[in-house]
PDB file of C-alpha atoms in Angstrom:
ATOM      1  CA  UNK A 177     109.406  92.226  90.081  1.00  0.00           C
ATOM      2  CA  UNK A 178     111.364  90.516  93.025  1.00  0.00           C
ATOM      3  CA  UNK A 179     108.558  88.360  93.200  1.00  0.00           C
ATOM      4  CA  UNK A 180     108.566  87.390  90.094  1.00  0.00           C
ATOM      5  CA  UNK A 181     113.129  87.203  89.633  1.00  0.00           C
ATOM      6  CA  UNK A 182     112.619  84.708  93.094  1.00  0.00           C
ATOM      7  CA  UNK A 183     109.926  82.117  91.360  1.00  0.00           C
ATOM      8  CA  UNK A 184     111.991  82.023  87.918  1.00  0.00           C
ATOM      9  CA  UNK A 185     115.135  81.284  89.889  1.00  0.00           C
ATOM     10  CA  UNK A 186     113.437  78.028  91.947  1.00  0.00           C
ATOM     11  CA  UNK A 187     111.756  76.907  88.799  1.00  0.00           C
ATOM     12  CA  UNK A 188     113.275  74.354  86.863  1.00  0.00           C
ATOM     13  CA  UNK A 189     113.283  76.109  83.364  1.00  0.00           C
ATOM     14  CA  UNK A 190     114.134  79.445  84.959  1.00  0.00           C
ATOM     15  CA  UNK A 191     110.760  81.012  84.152  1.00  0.00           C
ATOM     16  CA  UNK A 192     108.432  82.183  86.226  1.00  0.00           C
ATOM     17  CA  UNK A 193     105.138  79.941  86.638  1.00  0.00           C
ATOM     18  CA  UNK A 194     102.882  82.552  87.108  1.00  0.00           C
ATOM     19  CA  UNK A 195     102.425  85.678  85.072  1.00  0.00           C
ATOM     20  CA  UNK A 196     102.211  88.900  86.524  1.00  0.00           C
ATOM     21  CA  UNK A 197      98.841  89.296  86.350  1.00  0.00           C
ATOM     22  CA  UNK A 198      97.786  86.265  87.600  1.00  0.00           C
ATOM     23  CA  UNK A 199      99.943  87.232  90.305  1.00  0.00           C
ATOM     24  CA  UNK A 200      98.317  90.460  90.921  1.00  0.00           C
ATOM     25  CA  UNK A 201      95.060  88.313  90.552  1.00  0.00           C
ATOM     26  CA  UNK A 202      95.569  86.260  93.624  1.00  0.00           C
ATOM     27  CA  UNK A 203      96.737  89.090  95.503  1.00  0.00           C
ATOM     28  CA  UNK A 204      94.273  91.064  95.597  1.00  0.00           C
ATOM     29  CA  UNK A 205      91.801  88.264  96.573  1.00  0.00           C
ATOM     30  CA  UNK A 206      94.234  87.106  99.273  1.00  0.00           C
ATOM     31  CA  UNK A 207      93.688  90.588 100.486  1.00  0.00           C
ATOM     32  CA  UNK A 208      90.017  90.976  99.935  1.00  0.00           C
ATOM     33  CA  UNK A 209      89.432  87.673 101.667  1.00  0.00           C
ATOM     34  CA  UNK A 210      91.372  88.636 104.946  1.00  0.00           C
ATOM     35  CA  UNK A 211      90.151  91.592 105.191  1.00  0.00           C
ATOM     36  CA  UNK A 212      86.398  90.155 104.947  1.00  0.00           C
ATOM     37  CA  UNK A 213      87.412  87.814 107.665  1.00  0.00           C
ATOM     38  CA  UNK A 214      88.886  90.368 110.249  1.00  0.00           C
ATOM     39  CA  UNK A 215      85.672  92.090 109.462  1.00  0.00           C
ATOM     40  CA  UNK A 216      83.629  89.705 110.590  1.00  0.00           C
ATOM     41  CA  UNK A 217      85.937  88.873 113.367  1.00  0.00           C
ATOM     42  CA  UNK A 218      85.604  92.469 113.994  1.00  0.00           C
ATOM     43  CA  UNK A 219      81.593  92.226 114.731  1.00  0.00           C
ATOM     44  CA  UNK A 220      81.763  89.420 116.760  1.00  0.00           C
ATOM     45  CA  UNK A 221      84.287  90.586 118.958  1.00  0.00           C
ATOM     46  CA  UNK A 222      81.974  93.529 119.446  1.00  0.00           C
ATOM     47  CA  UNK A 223      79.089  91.301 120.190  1.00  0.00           C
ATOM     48  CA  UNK A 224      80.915  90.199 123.372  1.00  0.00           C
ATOM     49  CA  UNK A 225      81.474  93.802 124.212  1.00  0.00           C
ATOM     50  CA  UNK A 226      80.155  96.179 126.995  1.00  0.00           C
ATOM     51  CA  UNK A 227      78.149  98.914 125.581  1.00  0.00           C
ATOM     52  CA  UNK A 228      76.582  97.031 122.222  1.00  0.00           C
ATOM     53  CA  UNK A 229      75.462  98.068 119.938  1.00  0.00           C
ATOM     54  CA  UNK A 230      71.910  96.712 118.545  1.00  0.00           C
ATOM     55  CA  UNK A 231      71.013  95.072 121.307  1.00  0.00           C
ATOM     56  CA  UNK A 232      68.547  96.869 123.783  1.00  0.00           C
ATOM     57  CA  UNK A 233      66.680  99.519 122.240  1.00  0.00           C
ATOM     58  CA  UNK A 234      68.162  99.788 119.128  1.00  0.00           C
ATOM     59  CA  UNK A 235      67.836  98.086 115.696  1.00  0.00           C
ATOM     60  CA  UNK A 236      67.553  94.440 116.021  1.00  0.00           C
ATOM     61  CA  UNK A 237      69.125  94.129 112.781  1.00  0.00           C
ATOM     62  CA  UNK A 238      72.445  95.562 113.806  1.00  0.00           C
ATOM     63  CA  UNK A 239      74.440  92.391 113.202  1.00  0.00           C
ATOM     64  CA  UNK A 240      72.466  91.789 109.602  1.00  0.00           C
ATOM     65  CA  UNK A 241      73.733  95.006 108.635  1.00  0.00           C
ATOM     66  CA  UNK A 242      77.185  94.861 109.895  1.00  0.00           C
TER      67      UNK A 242
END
């Protein structure tokens, strides 16, 4: 809602120029889209690692899975 009150008051008909559920909208795939990236970021900090995972011995498909 304050969202929402702070883009009618800074548009120039004093409407908001999104509606609130294409606000939720882009939300949520903001979210889902930075949290697929700090996954990833995730694995390949662990790549660098001591002690990983997948690499001698184990699955070679580790990363594939990850």
């Amino acid at each position: 809602r304050k969202a929402d009150e702070g883009l009618a008051t800074i548009s120039e008909d004093g409407r908001s120029p999104i509606s609130l559920k294409q606000m939720a909208y882009v939300s949520g795939l903001s979210f889902g889209i930075i949290s697929g990236v700090f996954s990833v970021i995730n694995i390949l900090a662990d790549s660098i690692g001591p002690g990983i995972v997948g690499i001698h011995g184990d699955s070679p498909y580790y990363f594939i899975t990850s």
